[in-house]
Amino acid sequence: MIKKFFKLSILLFIVSCGNDTKAEPEIIQPKKEKIIKEFGFILNNYEVKKDTIDRGDSFGLILEKNELYYPKIFNIVNEVKKVFDIRRVNVGRPYTILYSKDSIRKPEYFIYQPSSIDYLVVSLGDSIYAEKKQKEVKLVKYEASGVIKSSLSETMQELGLSPLITNELSEIYAWNIDFFRLEKGDNFKILYSSKFIDDSIYIGLNRVHNSYFEHRGKPFYAIEYETDSIRGITEYFDENGKNLRRAFLLSPVQFSRISSRYNLRRKIAYYGRVKPHYGTDFAAPVGTDIRATASGRVEKSGYTRANGYYIKIKHNATYSTQYLHMRKKGLKVGTQVKQGDKIGEVGMTGYTSGPHVCYRFWKNGKQVDPLKQKLPEAKPISEELRSKYLAYMEPIKYKLDNIDSNLNFE
């Protein structure tokens, strides 16, 4: 019995000795420093100071406050003037100064940001130079849809979408839809892109690329398509290749309402009696831009007691338009204008009871109602591009048609 116990003790000793191994020491890897890049520099290599332009600051004063002195400041200013107007440093805009990390702590670069995208780099060392650069802009595509309850702008606000989308849609459909006369139940679907810098900082809408708008039960497709790659011309066409552009815009003022129509038997409040009203009045706040509804040449520009300041544009041998009650004197006679160009501002000059532009429309020398005219259309897509366009359009139309009616990805 003692012999067996002795053997068992030896065996346990051997086993325990076999397990008595020293643990390897844990090697702790040093944490890698996160590399921070901005403005084309690795900021880890510098001591970084970020600040904003204060009231009363000048470019020279900022340099002086950051350990640079004359005559070097004078040399730096002269170099910067070659690429940037230093008088345009605006209060509140950010700037960055990069210092050396040695014991001298010498300022090496000055970086000013006049906008979210643009920035100016100034080398402050022995080799002085200045150059304008831009941050890389990343475009992200989105889909969205909505149903009109009151106005397009209010619908966009409810969906959390940029108000710039409202402006884009009003431009795209300027020849087809009066956005001040939308009806409850009208709906839209859009494909658009937004701009980002530094991977995740939103800086605004890029553009609406394609859209579907149903107004009074009628569908309006707008497909973006490049018709001239050399000149970079992009236009919008419908599902049949028909250009959305027309010879005339529906309205000379964006987001205005018609306060008075063309009416030969209208009782005019200002005069207190029945008098023909040969124009269409678009009510809008004083100062609102007035646009040329078509391209042409300014034929008349002046002032009368009744019309106030006005402009008349001759578009061709058939059509002319006139814009009354402008805020101030408009363009000079002989000025060439393009469709959509600003030609003046809404005012209250002349005989008027409120701010508006009276829009008058001539056809063959006779004033007519612009809203009842069958106006000439723009040329459709060329036959040589038509088949390419239709093939390009089909998958986009399919995508628009299948956007969820309650979708908003942004």
Short mmCIF file of C-alpha atoms in Angstrom, two decimals:
data_model
loop_
_atom_site.label_atom_id
_atom_site.label_comp_id
_atom_site.label_asym_id
_atom_site.label_seq_id
_atom_site.Cartn_x
_atom_site.Cartn_y
_atom_site.Cartn_z
CA MET A 1 0.00 0.00 0.00
CA ILE A 2 2.84 2.35 0.92
CA LYS A 3 4.62 1.34 -2.28
CA LYS A 4 1.54 2.24 -4.41
CA PHE A 5 1.17 5.57 -2.65
CA PHE A 6 4.84 6.36 -3.25
CA LYS A 7 4.49 5.65 -6.99
CA LEU A 8 1.36 7.84 -7.22
CA SER A 9 3.15 10.71 -5.47
CA ILE A 10 6.06 10.51 -7.92
CA LEU A 11 3.60 10.54 -10.86
CA LEU A 12 1.77 13.63 -9.55
CA PHE A 13 5.09 15.38 -9.01
CA ILE A 14 6.16 14.67 -12.58
CA VAL A 15 2.80 15.94 -13.96
CA SER A 16 2.90 19.12 -11.88
CA CYS A 17 6.48 19.77 -12.92
CA GLY A 18 5.48 19.32 -16.55
CA ASN A 19 2.82 22.04 -16.24
CA ASP A 20 5.12 24.51 -14.48
CA THR A 21 6.00 26.51 -17.62
CA LYS A 22 6.81 30.21 -17.52
CA ALA A 23 4.22 32.47 -19.27
CA GLU A 24 5.58 34.50 -22.18
CA PRO A 25 5.71 38.23 -21.33
CA GLU A 26 2.91 40.21 -23.09
CA ILE A 27 4.29 42.61 -25.67
CA ILE A 28 2.27 45.84 -25.73
CA GLN A 29 2.35 47.45 -29.15
CA PRO A 30 2.57 51.24 -29.06
CA LYS A 31 -0.61 52.87 -30.39
CA LYS A 32 -0.19 54.27 -33.85
CA GLU A 33 -0.84 57.97 -34.07
CA LYS A 34 -3.85 58.75 -36.24
CA ILE A 35 -2.70 60.56 -39.36
CA ILE A 36 -4.65 63.79 -39.83
CA LYS A 37 -4.58 65.25 -43.34
CA GLU A 38 -6.04 68.58 -44.39
CA PHE A 39 -5.24 71.14 -47.09
CA GLY A 40 -2.69 68.73 -48.54
CA PHE A 41 -0.64 68.69 -45.31
CA ILE A 42 -0.12 66.02 -42.64
CA LEU A 43 -1.10 68.13 -39.65
CA ASN A 44 0.68 65.76 -37.22
CA ASN A 45 3.96 67.23 -38.47
CA TYR A 46 3.04 70.74 -37.33
CA GLU A 47 1.77 72.71 -34.40
CA VAL A 48 -1.65 73.81 -35.63
CA LYS A 49 -3.47 77.04 -34.79
CA LYS A 50 -7.02 77.55 -36.05
CA ASP A 51 -8.86 80.86 -35.78
CA THR A 52 -11.32 83.13 -37.59
CA ILE A 53 -11.02 86.62 -39.05
CA ASP A 54 -12.01 89.25 -36.47
CA ARG A 55 -13.51 92.65 -37.18
CA GLY A 56 -10.67 95.06 -37.95
CA ASP A 57 -8.28 92.30 -39.02
CA SER A 58 -6.20 92.69 -42.16
CA PHE A 59 -3.95 90.13 -43.77
CA GLY A 60 -0.83 91.97 -42.63
CA LEU A 61 -2.16 92.39 -39.08
CA ILE A 62 -2.92 88.66 -38.80
CA LEU A 63 0.64 87.81 -39.84
CA GLU A 64 2.04 90.34 -37.37
CA LYS A 65 -0.07 88.84 -34.54
CA ASN A 66 1.42 85.45 -35.39
CA GLU A 67 5.12 86.23 -35.04
CA LEU A 68 5.91 87.61 -38.50
CA TYR A 69 7.27 91.11 -38.95
CA TYR A 70 8.15 93.69 -41.55
CA PRO A 71 9.80 93.77 -44.08
CA LYS A 72 8.96 90.05 -44.52
CA ILE A 73 5.22 90.75 -44.23
CA PHE A 74 5.56 93.25 -47.08
CA ASN A 75 7.20 90.57 -49.27
CA ILE A 76 4.50 88.02 -48.39
CA VAL A 77 1.68 90.48 -49.16
CA ASN A 78 3.18 91.28 -52.57
CA GLU A 79 3.36 87.58 -53.40
CA VAL A 80 -0.23 86.89 -52.26
CA LYS A 81 -1.57 89.81 -54.34
CA LYS A 82 -0.58 87.93 -57.49
CA VAL A 83 -3.25 85.27 -56.89
CA PHE A 84 -5.70 86.69 -54.34
CA ASP A 85 -7.20 90.05 -53.41
CA ILE A 86 -6.14 90.33 -49.75
CA ARG A 87 -8.81 92.99 -49.18
CA ARG A 88 -11.36 90.17 -49.47
CA VAL A 89 -10.58 88.48 -46.15
CA ASN A 90 -14.05 88.41 -44.60
CA VAL A 91 -15.00 88.57 -40.93
CA GLY A 92 -15.91 85.15 -39.58
CA ARG A 93 -14.04 83.13 -42.21
CA PRO A 94 -11.58 80.53 -40.80
CA TYR A 95 -7.83 80.46 -41.19
CA THR A 96 -5.11 78.04 -40.10
CA ILE A 97 -1.44 78.63 -39.29
CA LEU A 98 1.03 75.74 -39.30
CA TYR A 99 4.08 76.15 -37.04
CA SER A 100 7.24 74.06 -36.98
CA LYS A 101 7.39 71.61 -34.08
CA ASP A 102 10.95 72.47 -33.10
CA SER A 103 12.08 74.78 -30.32
CA ILE A 104 12.02 77.80 -32.65
CA ARG A 105 8.24 77.35 -33.36
CA LYS A 106 8.42 79.20 -36.65
CA PRO A 107 5.19 79.90 -38.66
CA GLU A 108 5.55 78.01 -41.94
CA TYR A 109 2.14 78.16 -43.69
CA PHE A 110 -0.93 80.37 -43.59
CA ILE A 111 -4.17 78.88 -44.94
CA TYR A 112 -7.31 81.00 -45.49
CA GLN A 113 -10.74 79.61 -46.41
CA PRO A 114 -12.90 82.13 -48.33
CA SER A 115 -15.53 79.40 -48.82
CA SER A 116 -16.26 75.81 -47.81
CA ILE A 117 -14.46 74.50 -50.89
CA ASP A 118 -11.83 77.11 -51.78
CA TYR A 119 -8.70 77.80 -49.78
CA LEU A 120 -5.51 79.84 -50.13
CA VAL A 121 -2.12 78.42 -49.10
CA VAL A 122 0.68 80.89 -48.34
CA SER A 123 4.20 79.63 -47.69
CA LEU A 124 5.80 81.82 -45.01
CA GLY A 125 9.29 80.31 -45.13
CA ASP A 126 12.37 81.33 -47.08
CA SER A 127 10.61 80.43 -50.34
CA ILE A 128 7.50 82.63 -50.27
CA TYR A 129 4.61 81.66 -52.56
CA ALA A 130 0.82 81.64 -52.61
CA GLU A 131 -1.60 79.37 -54.46
CA LYS A 132 -5.35 78.90 -54.61
CA LYS A 133 -6.68 75.38 -54.18
CA GLN A 134 -9.96 73.54 -53.72
CA LYS A 135 -10.98 70.73 -51.43
CA GLU A 136 -12.05 67.51 -53.06
CA VAL A 137 -15.83 67.45 -53.36
CA LYS A 138 -17.58 64.12 -53.04
CA LEU A 139 -20.98 63.72 -54.72
CA VAL A 140 -23.54 61.43 -53.10
CA LYS A 141 -26.70 60.43 -54.98
CA TYR A 142 -30.13 60.34 -53.36
CA GLU A 143 -33.74 59.58 -54.18
CA ALA A 144 -36.74 61.41 -52.76
CA SER A 145 -40.46 61.75 -53.28
CA GLY A 146 -43.32 63.80 -51.91
CA VAL A 147 -46.97 64.76 -52.20
CA ILE A 148 -48.01 68.41 -52.29
CA LYS A 149 -50.26 69.46 -49.41
CA SER A 150 -49.98 73.23 -49.73
CA SER A 151 -46.86 74.46 -51.54
CA LEU A 152 -43.72 72.85 -52.94
CA SER A 153 -41.43 74.76 -50.56
CA GLU A 154 -43.46 73.68 -47.50
CA THR A 155 -43.44 70.07 -48.71
CA MET A 156 -39.64 70.20 -49.10
CA GLN A 157 -39.32 71.62 -45.59
CA GLU A 158 -41.51 68.87 -44.13
CA LEU A 159 -39.37 66.23 -45.86
CA GLY A 160 -36.15 67.82 -44.62
CA LEU A 161 -34.96 68.48 -48.16
CA SER A 162 -32.89 71.44 -49.30
CA PRO A 163 -34.91 74.49 -50.43
CA LEU A 164 -32.51 74.62 -53.38
CA ILE A 165 -34.31 71.57 -54.78
CA THR A 166 -37.44 73.74 -55.03
CA ASN A 167 -35.48 76.27 -57.09
CA GLU A 168 -34.01 73.54 -59.30
CA LEU A 169 -37.43 72.04 -60.04
CA SER A 170 -38.89 75.47 -60.80
CA GLU A 171 -36.08 76.02 -63.32
CA ILE A 172 -36.44 72.58 -64.90
CA TYR A 173 -40.22 72.93 -65.34
CA ALA A 174 -40.26 76.71 -65.92
CA TRP A 175 -41.87 76.19 -69.34
CA ASN A 176 -44.41 73.57 -68.27
CA ILE A 177 -45.62 74.05 -64.69
CA ASP A 178 -46.68 77.17 -62.80
CA PHE A 179 -45.37 76.32 -59.34
CA PHE A 180 -47.56 78.94 -57.70
CA ARG A 181 -50.64 77.09 -58.93
CA LEU A 182 -49.83 73.59 -57.71
CA GLU A 183 -52.75 71.59 -56.38
CA LYS A 184 -53.12 69.37 -53.34
CA GLY A 185 -52.23 65.83 -54.40
CA ASP A 186 -49.68 66.83 -57.03
CA ASN A 187 -46.61 64.68 -56.45
CA PHE A 188 -42.99 64.30 -57.45
CA LYS A 189 -40.08 61.87 -57.49
CA ILE A 190 -36.50 63.01 -57.93
CA LEU A 191 -32.95 61.71 -58.37
CA TYR A 192 -30.43 64.26 -57.15
CA SER A 193 -26.94 64.57 -55.71
CA SER A 194 -25.48 66.51 -52.77
CA LYS A 195 -21.95 67.78 -52.17
CA PHE A 196 -19.69 66.75 -49.29
CA ILE A 197 -16.15 67.71 -48.28
CA ASP A 198 -13.82 65.97 -45.82
CA ASP A 199 -15.87 62.79 -46.40
CA SER A 200 -18.87 63.74 -44.27
CA ILE A 201 -19.40 67.52 -44.18
CA TYR A 202 -22.48 68.48 -46.20
CA ILE A 203 -21.99 71.71 -48.15
CA GLY A 204 -25.10 71.83 -50.30
CA LEU A 205 -27.10 70.52 -53.21
CA ASN A 206 -25.23 69.63 -56.38
CA ARG A 207 -28.17 69.34 -58.79
CA VAL A 208 -31.39 67.54 -59.62
CA HIS A 209 -30.51 65.02 -62.32
CA ASN A 210 -33.86 63.47 -63.18
CA SER A 211 -37.40 63.99 -62.01
CA TYR A 212 -41.05 63.09 -62.36
CA PHE A 213 -43.74 65.63 -61.50
CA GLU A 214 -47.45 64.90 -61.67
CA HIS A 215 -49.49 68.11 -61.93
CA ARG A 216 -53.28 68.00 -62.21
CA GLY A 217 -53.03 64.33 -63.12
CA LYS A 218 -50.61 64.96 -65.98
CA PRO A 219 -47.12 63.40 -65.77
CA PHE A 220 -44.02 65.44 -66.57
CA TYR A 221 -40.71 63.58 -66.86
CA ALA A 222 -37.41 65.47 -66.94
CA ILE A 223 -34.36 63.41 -67.90
CA GLU A 224 -30.96 65.10 -67.85
CA TYR A 225 -28.98 64.44 -71.05
CA GLU A 226 -25.77 65.89 -72.47
CA THR A 227 -26.36 66.99 -76.07
CA ASP A 228 -22.97 68.61 -76.66
CA SER A 229 -19.99 67.10 -74.84
CA ILE A 230 -17.52 69.61 -76.32
CA ARG A 231 -19.39 72.67 -74.99
CA GLY A 232 -20.79 70.80 -71.99
CA ILE A 233 -24.43 71.50 -72.87
CA THR A 234 -26.93 69.50 -70.82
CA GLU A 235 -30.70 69.75 -71.32
CA TYR A 236 -33.82 68.09 -69.96
CA PHE A 237 -36.08 65.93 -72.14
CA ASP A 238 -39.27 63.99 -71.51
CA GLU A 239 -39.75 60.25 -72.01
CA ASN A 240 -40.30 60.76 -75.75
CA GLY A 241 -37.22 62.89 -76.37
CA LYS A 242 -39.18 66.15 -76.37
CA ASN A 243 -37.24 69.14 -75.02
CA LEU A 244 -38.78 70.65 -71.89
CA ARG A 245 -37.51 74.07 -72.92
CA ARG A 246 -39.97 76.34 -74.73
CA ALA A 247 -39.58 79.60 -76.58
CA PHE A 248 -41.19 81.46 -73.61
CA LEU A 249 -41.20 80.99 -69.84
CA LEU A 250 -44.65 80.76 -68.26
CA SER A 251 -43.87 83.62 -65.86
CA PRO A 252 -41.40 86.52 -65.66
CA VAL A 253 -41.18 86.05 -61.87
CA GLN A 254 -40.43 82.88 -59.91
CA PHE A 255 -42.95 81.74 -57.27
CA SER A 256 -45.38 84.57 -57.91
CA ARG A 257 -49.14 84.48 -58.10
CA ILE A 258 -51.33 85.94 -60.83
CA SER A 259 -53.15 88.81 -59.15
CA SER A 260 -54.95 89.96 -62.30
CA ARG A 261 -55.38 88.36 -65.72
CA TYR A 262 -55.62 89.72 -69.23
CA ASN A 263 -59.20 91.02 -69.39
CA LEU A 264 -60.70 93.48 -71.86
CA ARG A 265 -63.74 94.09 -69.60
CA ARG A 266 -62.02 94.37 -66.23
CA LYS A 267 -62.94 97.06 -63.71
CA ILE A 268 -59.60 98.44 -62.62
CA ALA A 269 -59.56 99.43 -58.93
CA TYR A 270 -57.06 102.23 -59.48
CA TYR A 271 -59.31 103.94 -62.03
CA GLY A 272 -62.64 102.88 -60.46
CA ARG A 273 -64.16 102.01 -63.82
CA VAL A 274 -64.18 99.37 -66.53
CA LYS A 275 -61.04 99.59 -68.61
CA PRO A 276 -59.31 96.94 -70.73
CA HIS A 277 -56.40 95.28 -68.93
CA TYR A 278 -53.96 94.17 -71.60
CA GLY A 279 -51.47 92.60 -69.22
CA THR A 280 -51.15 89.72 -66.79
CA ASP A 281 -50.19 90.89 -63.30
CA PHE A 282 -47.77 88.76 -61.27
CA ALA A 283 -47.73 89.82 -57.60
CA ALA A 284 -44.38 89.57 -55.82
CA PRO A 285 -42.45 91.46 -53.12
CA VAL A 286 -40.62 94.64 -54.09
CA GLY A 287 -37.11 93.78 -55.26
CA THR A 288 -37.97 90.34 -56.67
CA ASP A 289 -36.04 89.61 -59.87
CA ILE A 290 -37.91 90.02 -63.17
CA ARG A 291 -36.72 87.60 -65.88
CA ALA A 292 -36.85 87.89 -69.65
CA THR A 293 -39.34 85.22 -70.70
CA ALA A 294 -37.49 84.74 -74.00
CA SER A 295 -34.26 85.81 -75.67
CA GLY A 296 -34.26 89.05 -77.62
CA ARG A 297 -33.20 92.70 -77.80
CA VAL A 298 -34.37 95.57 -75.57
CA GLU A 299 -36.52 97.69 -77.88
CA LYS A 300 -37.75 100.29 -75.36
CA SER A 301 -36.71 101.29 -71.85
CA GLY A 302 -38.21 104.24 -70.04
CA TYR A 303 -40.81 105.73 -67.73
CA THR A 304 -44.42 106.90 -68.07
CA ARG A 305 -46.91 108.06 -65.43
CA ALA A 306 -49.09 104.98 -65.92
CA ASN A 307 -46.48 102.28 -66.60
CA GLY A 308 -43.78 103.51 -64.26
CA TYR A 309 -40.37 102.14 -65.21
CA TYR A 310 -40.71 99.57 -67.97
CA ILE A 311 -38.84 97.54 -70.56
CA LYS A 312 -40.02 96.16 -73.89
CA ILE A 313 -38.15 93.30 -75.58
CA LYS A 314 -38.45 92.32 -79.24
CA HIS A 315 -37.92 88.56 -79.60
CA ASN A 316 -38.43 88.11 -83.33
CA ALA A 317 -40.64 89.37 -86.15
CA THR A 318 -43.72 87.90 -84.42
CA TYR A 319 -43.34 88.28 -80.65
CA SER A 320 -42.52 91.09 -78.19
CA THR A 321 -42.98 91.34 -74.41
CA GLN A 322 -43.21 94.26 -71.99
CA TYR A 323 -42.63 94.49 -68.22
CA LEU A 324 -44.24 97.38 -66.27
CA HIS A 325 -44.01 98.99 -62.79
CA MET A 326 -40.36 98.08 -62.30
CA ARG A 327 -38.55 99.33 -59.21
CA LYS A 328 -36.06 101.42 -61.14
CA LYS A 329 -34.76 102.09 -64.61
CA GLY A 330 -33.86 98.89 -66.41
CA LEU A 331 -31.52 97.87 -69.20
CA LYS A 332 -30.52 100.17 -72.03
CA VAL A 333 -32.13 100.04 -75.46
CA GLY A 334 -30.18 97.68 -77.70
CA THR A 335 -29.12 95.31 -74.91
CA GLN A 336 -29.27 91.65 -75.93
CA VAL A 337 -30.83 89.36 -73.33
CA LYS A 338 -31.17 85.62 -73.00
CA GLN A 339 -34.18 83.74 -71.72
CA GLY A 340 -34.13 83.81 -67.91
CA ASP A 341 -31.77 86.80 -67.62
CA LYS A 342 -32.57 89.33 -64.91
CA ILE A 343 -33.87 92.49 -66.59
CA GLY A 344 -35.14 94.38 -63.54
CA GLU A 345 -36.90 94.16 -60.18
CA VAL A 346 -40.52 94.21 -59.09
CA GLY A 347 -41.60 97.66 -57.90
CA MET A 348 -44.59 99.97 -57.47
CA THR A 349 -43.83 102.74 -59.95
CA GLY A 350 -46.64 104.17 -62.09
CA TYR A 351 -50.33 103.55 -61.51
CA THR A 352 -50.42 100.54 -59.22
CA SER A 353 -52.07 99.59 -55.94
CA GLY A 354 -49.47 97.01 -54.90
CA PRO A 355 -46.10 95.50 -55.83
CA HIS A 356 -46.29 93.45 -59.04
CA VAL A 357 -45.03 93.24 -62.60
CA CYS A 358 -47.56 93.76 -65.37
CA TYR A 359 -46.51 91.38 -68.14
CA ARG A 360 -47.69 92.31 -71.63
CA PHE A 361 -47.43 90.10 -74.67
CA TRP A 362 -47.51 91.13 -78.34
CA LYS A 363 -48.13 88.86 -81.30
CA ASN A 364 -47.87 90.42 -84.75
CA GLY A 365 -48.16 93.89 -83.21
CA LYS A 366 -51.32 93.12 -81.21
CA GLN A 367 -51.52 92.61 -77.44
CA VAL A 368 -52.83 89.13 -76.57
CA ASP A 369 -53.26 86.89 -73.53
CA PRO A 370 -49.94 84.99 -73.09
CA LEU A 371 -51.64 82.20 -71.14
CA LYS A 372 -53.87 81.33 -74.10
CA GLN A 373 -51.20 81.30 -76.79
CA LYS A 374 -49.89 78.15 -78.38
CA LEU A 375 -46.26 79.13 -78.23
CA PRO A 376 -43.45 77.63 -80.31
CA GLU A 377 -41.58 74.71 -78.78
CA ALA A 378 -37.84 74.15 -78.66
CA LYS A 379 -36.30 71.67 -81.04
CA PRO A 380 -36.60 68.03 -79.91
CA ILE A 381 -33.52 65.89 -79.53
CA SER A 382 -31.72 65.37 -82.85
CA GLU A 383 -32.46 62.19 -84.81
CA GLU A 384 -28.82 61.07 -84.56
CA LEU A 385 -29.04 61.21 -80.74
CA ARG A 386 -32.63 60.02 -80.38
CA SER A 387 -31.96 56.25 -80.27
CA LYS A 388 -29.07 56.75 -77.83
CA TYR A 389 -31.23 58.96 -75.66
CA LEU A 390 -34.14 56.52 -75.53
CA ALA A 391 -31.79 53.68 -74.53
CA TYR A 392 -30.26 55.94 -71.86
CA MET A 393 -33.65 57.15 -70.64
CA GLU A 394 -35.39 53.79 -70.13
CA PRO A 395 -33.55 52.59 -66.96
CA ILE A 396 -33.78 56.09 -65.45
CA LYS A 397 -37.53 56.24 -66.08
CA TYR A 398 -37.87 52.77 -64.56
CA LYS A 399 -35.96 53.94 -61.48
CA LEU A 400 -38.13 57.05 -61.13
CA ASP A 401 -41.33 55.04 -61.53
CA ASN A 402 -40.25 52.66 -58.77
CA ILE A 403 -39.23 55.20 -56.14
CA ASP A 404 -41.27 54.65 -52.98
CA SER A 405 -43.95 57.35 -52.81
CA ASN A 406 -43.06 58.10 -49.18
CA LEU A 407 -39.31 57.92 -49.64
CA ASN A 408 -36.74 60.40 -48.41
CA PHE A 409 -33.18 59.10 -48.05
CA GLU A 410 -31.38 62.27 -46.99
#
